[in-house]
Short mmCIF file of C-alpha atoms in Angstrom, two decimals:
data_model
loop_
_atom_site.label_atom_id
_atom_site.label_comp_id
_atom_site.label_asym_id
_atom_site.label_seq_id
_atom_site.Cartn_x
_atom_site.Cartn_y
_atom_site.Cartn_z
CA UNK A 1 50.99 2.45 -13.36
CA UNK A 2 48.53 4.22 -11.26
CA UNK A 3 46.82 1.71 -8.58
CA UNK A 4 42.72 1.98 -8.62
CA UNK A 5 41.89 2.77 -5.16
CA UNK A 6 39.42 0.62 -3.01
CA UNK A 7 36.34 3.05 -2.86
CA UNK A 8 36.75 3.06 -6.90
CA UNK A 9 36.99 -0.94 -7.15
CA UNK A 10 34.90 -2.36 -4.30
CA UNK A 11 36.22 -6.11 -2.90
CA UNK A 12 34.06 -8.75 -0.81
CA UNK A 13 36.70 -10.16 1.93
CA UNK A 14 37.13 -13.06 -0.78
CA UNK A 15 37.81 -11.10 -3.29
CA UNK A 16 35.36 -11.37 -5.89
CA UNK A 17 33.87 -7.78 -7.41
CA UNK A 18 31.06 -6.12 -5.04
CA UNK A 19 28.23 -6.63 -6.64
CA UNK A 20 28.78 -9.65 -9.15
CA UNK A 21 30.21 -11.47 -5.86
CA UNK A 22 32.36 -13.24 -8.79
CA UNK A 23 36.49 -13.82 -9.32
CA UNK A 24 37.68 -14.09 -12.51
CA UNK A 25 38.14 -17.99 -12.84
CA UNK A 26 34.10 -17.40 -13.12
CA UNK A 27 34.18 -15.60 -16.56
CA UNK A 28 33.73 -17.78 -20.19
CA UNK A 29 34.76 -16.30 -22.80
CA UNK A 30 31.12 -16.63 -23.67
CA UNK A 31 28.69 -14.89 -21.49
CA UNK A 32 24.77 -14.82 -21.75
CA UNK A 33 22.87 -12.91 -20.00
CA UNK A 34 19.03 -12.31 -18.55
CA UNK A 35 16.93 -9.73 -16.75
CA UNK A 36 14.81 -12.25 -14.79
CA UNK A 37 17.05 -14.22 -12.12
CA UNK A 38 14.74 -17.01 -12.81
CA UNK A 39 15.49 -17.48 -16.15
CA UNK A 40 19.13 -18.37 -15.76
CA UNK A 41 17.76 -21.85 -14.58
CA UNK A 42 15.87 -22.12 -17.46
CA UNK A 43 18.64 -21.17 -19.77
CA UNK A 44 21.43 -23.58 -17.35
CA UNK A 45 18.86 -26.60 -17.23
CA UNK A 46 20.47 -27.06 -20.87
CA UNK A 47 24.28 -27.60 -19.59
CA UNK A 48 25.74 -31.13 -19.51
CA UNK A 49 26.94 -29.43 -16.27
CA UNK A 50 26.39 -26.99 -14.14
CA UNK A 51 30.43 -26.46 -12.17
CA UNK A 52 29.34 -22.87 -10.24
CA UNK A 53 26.87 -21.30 -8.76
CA UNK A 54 26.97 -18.03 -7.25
CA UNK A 55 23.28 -15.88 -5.83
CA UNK A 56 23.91 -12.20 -4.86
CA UNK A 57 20.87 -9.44 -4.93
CA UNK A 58 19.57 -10.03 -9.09
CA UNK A 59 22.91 -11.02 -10.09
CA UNK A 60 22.29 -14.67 -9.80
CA UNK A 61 25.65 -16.50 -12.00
CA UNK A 62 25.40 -20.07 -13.08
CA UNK A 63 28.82 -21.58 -14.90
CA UNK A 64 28.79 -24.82 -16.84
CA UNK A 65 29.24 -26.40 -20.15
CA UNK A 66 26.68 -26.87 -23.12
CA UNK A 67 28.16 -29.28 -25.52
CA UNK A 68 31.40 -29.29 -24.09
CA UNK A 69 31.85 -25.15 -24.41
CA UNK A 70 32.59 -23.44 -21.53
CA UNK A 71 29.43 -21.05 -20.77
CA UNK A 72 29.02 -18.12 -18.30
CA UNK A 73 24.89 -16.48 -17.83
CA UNK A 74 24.50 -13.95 -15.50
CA UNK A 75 20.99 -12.04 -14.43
CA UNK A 76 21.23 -8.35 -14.55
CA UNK A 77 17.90 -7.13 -13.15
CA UNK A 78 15.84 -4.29 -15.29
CA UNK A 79 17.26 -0.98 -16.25
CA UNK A 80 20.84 0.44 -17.61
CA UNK A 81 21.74 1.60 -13.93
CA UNK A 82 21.61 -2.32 -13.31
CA UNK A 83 23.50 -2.93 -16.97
CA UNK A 84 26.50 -0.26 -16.01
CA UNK A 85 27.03 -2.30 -12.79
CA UNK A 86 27.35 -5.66 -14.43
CA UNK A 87 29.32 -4.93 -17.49
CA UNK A 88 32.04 -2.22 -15.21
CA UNK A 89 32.51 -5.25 -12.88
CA UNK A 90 32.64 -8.07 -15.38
CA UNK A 91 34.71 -6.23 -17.18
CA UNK A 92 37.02 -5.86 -14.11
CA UNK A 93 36.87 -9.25 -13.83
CA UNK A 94 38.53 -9.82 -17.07
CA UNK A 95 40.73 -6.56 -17.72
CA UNK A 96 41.90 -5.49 -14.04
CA UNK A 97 44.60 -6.99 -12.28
CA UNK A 98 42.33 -7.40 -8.96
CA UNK A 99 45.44 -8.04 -6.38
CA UNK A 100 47.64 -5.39 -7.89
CA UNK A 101 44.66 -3.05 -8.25
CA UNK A 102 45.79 -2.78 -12.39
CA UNK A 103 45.09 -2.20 -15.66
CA UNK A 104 46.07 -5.02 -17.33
CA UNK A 105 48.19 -4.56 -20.64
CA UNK A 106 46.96 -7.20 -22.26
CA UNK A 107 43.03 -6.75 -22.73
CA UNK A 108 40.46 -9.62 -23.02
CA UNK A 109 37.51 -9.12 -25.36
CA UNK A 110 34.02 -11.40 -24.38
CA UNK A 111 31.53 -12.41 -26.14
CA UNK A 112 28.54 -11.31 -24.54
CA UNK A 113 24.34 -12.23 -26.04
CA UNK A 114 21.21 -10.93 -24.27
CA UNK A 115 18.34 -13.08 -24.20
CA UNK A 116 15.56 -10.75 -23.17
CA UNK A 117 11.35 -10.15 -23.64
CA UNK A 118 10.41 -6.81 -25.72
CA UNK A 119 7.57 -5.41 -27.36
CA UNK A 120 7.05 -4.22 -31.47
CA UNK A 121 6.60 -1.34 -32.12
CA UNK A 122 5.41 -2.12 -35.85
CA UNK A 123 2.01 -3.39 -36.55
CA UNK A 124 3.39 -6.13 -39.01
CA UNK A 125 5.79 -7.97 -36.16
CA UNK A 126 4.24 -10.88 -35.31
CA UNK A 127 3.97 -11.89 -32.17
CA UNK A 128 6.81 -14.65 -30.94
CA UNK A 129 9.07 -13.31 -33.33
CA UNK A 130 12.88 -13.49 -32.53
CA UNK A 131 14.48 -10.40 -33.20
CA UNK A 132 18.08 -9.21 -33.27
CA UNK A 133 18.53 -5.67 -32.19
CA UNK A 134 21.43 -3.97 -35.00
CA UNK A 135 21.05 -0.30 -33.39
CA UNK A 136 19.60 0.85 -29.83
CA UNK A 137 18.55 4.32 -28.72
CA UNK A 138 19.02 4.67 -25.49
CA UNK A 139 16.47 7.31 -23.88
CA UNK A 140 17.99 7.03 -20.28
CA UNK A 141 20.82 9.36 -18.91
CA UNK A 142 23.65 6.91 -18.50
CA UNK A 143 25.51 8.20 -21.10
CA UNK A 144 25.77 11.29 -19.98
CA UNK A 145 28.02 10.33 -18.03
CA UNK A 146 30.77 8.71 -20.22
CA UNK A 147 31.72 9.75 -23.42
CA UNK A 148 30.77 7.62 -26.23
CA UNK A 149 31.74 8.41 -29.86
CA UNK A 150 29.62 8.57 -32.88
CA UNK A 151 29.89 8.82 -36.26
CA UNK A 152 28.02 12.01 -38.26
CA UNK A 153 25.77 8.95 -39.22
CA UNK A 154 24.73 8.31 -35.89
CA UNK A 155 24.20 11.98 -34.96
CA UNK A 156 22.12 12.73 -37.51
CA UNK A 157 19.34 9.85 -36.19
CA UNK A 158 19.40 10.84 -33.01
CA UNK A 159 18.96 14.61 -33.91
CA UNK A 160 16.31 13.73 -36.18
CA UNK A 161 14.68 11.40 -33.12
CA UNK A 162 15.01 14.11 -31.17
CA UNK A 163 12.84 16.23 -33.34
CA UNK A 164 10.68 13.97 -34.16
CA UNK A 165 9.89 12.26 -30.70
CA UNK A 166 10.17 15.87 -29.03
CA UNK A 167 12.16 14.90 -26.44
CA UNK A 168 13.42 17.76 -24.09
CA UNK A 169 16.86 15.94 -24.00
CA UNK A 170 19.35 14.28 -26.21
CA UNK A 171 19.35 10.26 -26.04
CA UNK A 172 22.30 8.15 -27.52
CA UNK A 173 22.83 5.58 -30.21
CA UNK A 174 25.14 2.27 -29.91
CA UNK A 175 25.19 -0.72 -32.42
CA UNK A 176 25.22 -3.94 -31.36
CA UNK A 177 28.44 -6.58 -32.82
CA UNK A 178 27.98 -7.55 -36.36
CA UNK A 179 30.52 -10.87 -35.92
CA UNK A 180 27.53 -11.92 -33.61
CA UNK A 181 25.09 -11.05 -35.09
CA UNK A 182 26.41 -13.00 -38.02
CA UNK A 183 27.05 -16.18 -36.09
CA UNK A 184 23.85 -17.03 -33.94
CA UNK A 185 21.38 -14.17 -35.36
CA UNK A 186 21.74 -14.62 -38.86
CA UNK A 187 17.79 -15.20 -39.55
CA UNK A 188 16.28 -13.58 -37.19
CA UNK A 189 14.49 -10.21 -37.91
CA UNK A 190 17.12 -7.60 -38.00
CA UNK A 191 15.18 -4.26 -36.40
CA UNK A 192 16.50 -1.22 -33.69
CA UNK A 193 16.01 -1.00 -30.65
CA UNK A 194 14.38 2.03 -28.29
CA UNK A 195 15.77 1.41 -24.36
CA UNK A 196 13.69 2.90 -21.79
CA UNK A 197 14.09 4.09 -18.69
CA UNK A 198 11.11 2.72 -16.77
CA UNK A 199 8.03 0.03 -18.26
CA UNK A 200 4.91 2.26 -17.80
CA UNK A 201 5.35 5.85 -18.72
CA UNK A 202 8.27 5.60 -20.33
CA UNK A 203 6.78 2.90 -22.68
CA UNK A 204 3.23 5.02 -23.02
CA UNK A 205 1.54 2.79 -20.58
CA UNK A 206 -0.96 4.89 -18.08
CA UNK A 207 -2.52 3.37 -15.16
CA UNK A 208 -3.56 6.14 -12.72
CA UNK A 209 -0.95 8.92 -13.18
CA UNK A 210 -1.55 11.08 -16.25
CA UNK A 211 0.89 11.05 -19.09
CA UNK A 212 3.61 13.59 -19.88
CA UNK A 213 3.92 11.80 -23.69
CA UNK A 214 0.53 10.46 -24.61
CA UNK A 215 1.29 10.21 -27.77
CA UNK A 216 4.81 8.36 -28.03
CA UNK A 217 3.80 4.86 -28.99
CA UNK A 218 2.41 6.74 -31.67
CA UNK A 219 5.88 8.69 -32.35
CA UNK A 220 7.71 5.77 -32.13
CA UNK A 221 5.67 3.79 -34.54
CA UNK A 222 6.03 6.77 -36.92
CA UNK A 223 9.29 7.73 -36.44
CA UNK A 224 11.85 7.24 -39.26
CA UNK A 225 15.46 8.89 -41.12
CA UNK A 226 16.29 7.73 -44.57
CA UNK A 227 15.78 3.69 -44.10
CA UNK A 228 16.29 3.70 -39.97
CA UNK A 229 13.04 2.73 -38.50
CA UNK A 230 12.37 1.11 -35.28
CA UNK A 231 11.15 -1.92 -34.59
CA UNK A 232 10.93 -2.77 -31.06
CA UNK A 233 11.34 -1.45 -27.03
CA UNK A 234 12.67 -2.57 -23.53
CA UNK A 235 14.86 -1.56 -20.96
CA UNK A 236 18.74 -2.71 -21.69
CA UNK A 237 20.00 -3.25 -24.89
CA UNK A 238 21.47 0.46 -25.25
CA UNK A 239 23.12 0.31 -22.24
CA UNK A 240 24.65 -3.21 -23.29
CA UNK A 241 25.62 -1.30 -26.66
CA UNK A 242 26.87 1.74 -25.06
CA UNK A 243 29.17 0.21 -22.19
CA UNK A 244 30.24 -2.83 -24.60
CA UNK A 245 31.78 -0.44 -27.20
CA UNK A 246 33.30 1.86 -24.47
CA UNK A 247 34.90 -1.18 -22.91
CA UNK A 248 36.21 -3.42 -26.22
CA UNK A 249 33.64 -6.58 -25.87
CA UNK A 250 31.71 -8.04 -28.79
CA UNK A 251 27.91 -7.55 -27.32
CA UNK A 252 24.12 -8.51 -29.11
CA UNK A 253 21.20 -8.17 -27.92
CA UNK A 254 18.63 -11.01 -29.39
CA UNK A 255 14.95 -10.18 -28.76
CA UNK A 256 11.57 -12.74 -27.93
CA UNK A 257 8.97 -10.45 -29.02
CA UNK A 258 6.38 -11.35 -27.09
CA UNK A 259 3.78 -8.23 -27.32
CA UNK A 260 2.78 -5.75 -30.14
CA UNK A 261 2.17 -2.67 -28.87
CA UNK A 262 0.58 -0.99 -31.84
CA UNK A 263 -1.83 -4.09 -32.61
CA UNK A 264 -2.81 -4.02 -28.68
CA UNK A 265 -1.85 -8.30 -28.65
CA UNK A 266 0.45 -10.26 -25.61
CA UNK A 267 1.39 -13.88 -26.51
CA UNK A 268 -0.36 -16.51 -25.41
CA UNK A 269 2.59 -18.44 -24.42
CA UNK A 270 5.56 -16.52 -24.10
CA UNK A 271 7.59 -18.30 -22.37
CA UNK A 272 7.87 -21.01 -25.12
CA UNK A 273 8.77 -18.00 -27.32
CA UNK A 274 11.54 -17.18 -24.76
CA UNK A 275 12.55 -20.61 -24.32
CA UNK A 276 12.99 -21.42 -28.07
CA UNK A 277 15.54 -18.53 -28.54
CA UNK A 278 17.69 -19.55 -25.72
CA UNK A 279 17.78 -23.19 -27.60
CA UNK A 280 18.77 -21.45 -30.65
CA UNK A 281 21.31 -19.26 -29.06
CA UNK A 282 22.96 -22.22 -27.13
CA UNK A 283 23.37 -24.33 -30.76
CA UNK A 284 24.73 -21.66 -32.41
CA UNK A 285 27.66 -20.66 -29.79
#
């Protein structure tokens, strides 16, 4: 079996993964993860106990137990570049044999949920509404460098988005894990997701530099193919989508919606929005 060499897999002196600074005794089956290091306090303050604690860069990793299941959350940061990092490494974590520098035969799948802020994209989303991403278009270039499958289906949206959003580039499409999405998303609006690459021009937001898209709020709003409409954008979910199905883990993103970008409207308390959804996704693990 070929050995993964040591500028491909990066080890602290420890020997926990680079970035994560984590070993694999660290890794629930269940994992939950957050942009904002600052919310993995908030989502941790609900564990009977709290067994690890690990800070490194935005990756801050608190371990514990919430009603006697074992529970992993992680901050990523913003952006994909931040997402490939974490899921590669916790991944590695899981699937790598990290003394033998391995492939392990045997393959272990996680269950990984995203508990993140976004904005609608639809005029008739209200504001704090919890929202469960099925699809994500990812308008970042991370995939172009893997190779991720899809079906005719799938092509046909994003050619169509393409066209429609008149983007000089083609983005990609990933679905998020229906088991999941059955088990701790089942009433929440169901909508897809656009991921961005940055939060002001990439999301139509102009402060002092002029605007290569003026009109894609507008587009996005608009844009449709058969019954596939979207419903909401941020910066992560596709990349979750993308590197989950590559990699064999069960992965949803779950949404606090806590601005409407069409109706011009930010919630007036949004963290109470955020903080209800990681309630509901902690009682229904």
């Amino acid at each position: 079996m070929t050995k993964i060499s040591e500028a491909d897999l990066i080890l602290n002196p420890d020997g926990s993964v680079y970035h994560l600074n984590l070993k694999p005794v660290h890794v629930s089956d269940t994992v939950i993860t957050v942009g904002d290091p600052g919310r993995v306090y908030t989502v941790s303050q609900h564990f009977d106990a709290i067994e690890f604690e690990m800070n490194k860069r935005e990756f801050i990793t608190h371990v514990g137990r919430y009603k006697g299941k074992r529970i992993t959350v992680i901050s990523t940061g913003m952006g994909t570049d931040n997402i490939e990092i974490f899921l590669t490494e916790l991944d590695a974590l899981v699937n790598i044999d990290l003394k033998k520098r391995e492939v392990k035969k045997k393959k272990r799948k996680l269950n990984i949920i995203r508990i993140g802020t976004s904005g609608a994209l639809q005029e008739d989303i209200p504001l704090d509404t919890h929202l469960v991403s099925d699809y994500a278009i990812g308008l970042d270039s991370l995939m172009y460098f893997y190779d991720l499958p899809n079906s005719t289906s799938e092509l046909d949206i994003i050619e169509e988005f393409r066209k429609q959003i008149s983007l000089p580039y083609l983005p990609y499409l990933a679905q998020g894990s229906a088991m999941l999405r059955e088990k701790v998303a089942f009433d929440m609006l169901k909508g897809n997701t656009v991921t961005c690459p940055g939060f002001y021009g990439p999301q139509g937001r102009k402060l002092r530099l002029p605007l290569k898209m003026p009109k894609l709020i507008e587009h996005l709003n608009y844009f449709h193919y058969n019954d596939f409409w979207l419903t909401n954008f941020e910066m992560e979910t596709a990349g979750y989508y993308a590197m989950a199905k590559l990699l064999g883990h069960e992965m949803l993103s779950v949404n606090a919606i806590i601005a409407n970008r069409i109706k011009n409207k930010f919630s007036e308390n949004p963290g109470r929005t955020i903080n209800t959804l990681i309630k509901k996704v902690l009682d229904r693990l």
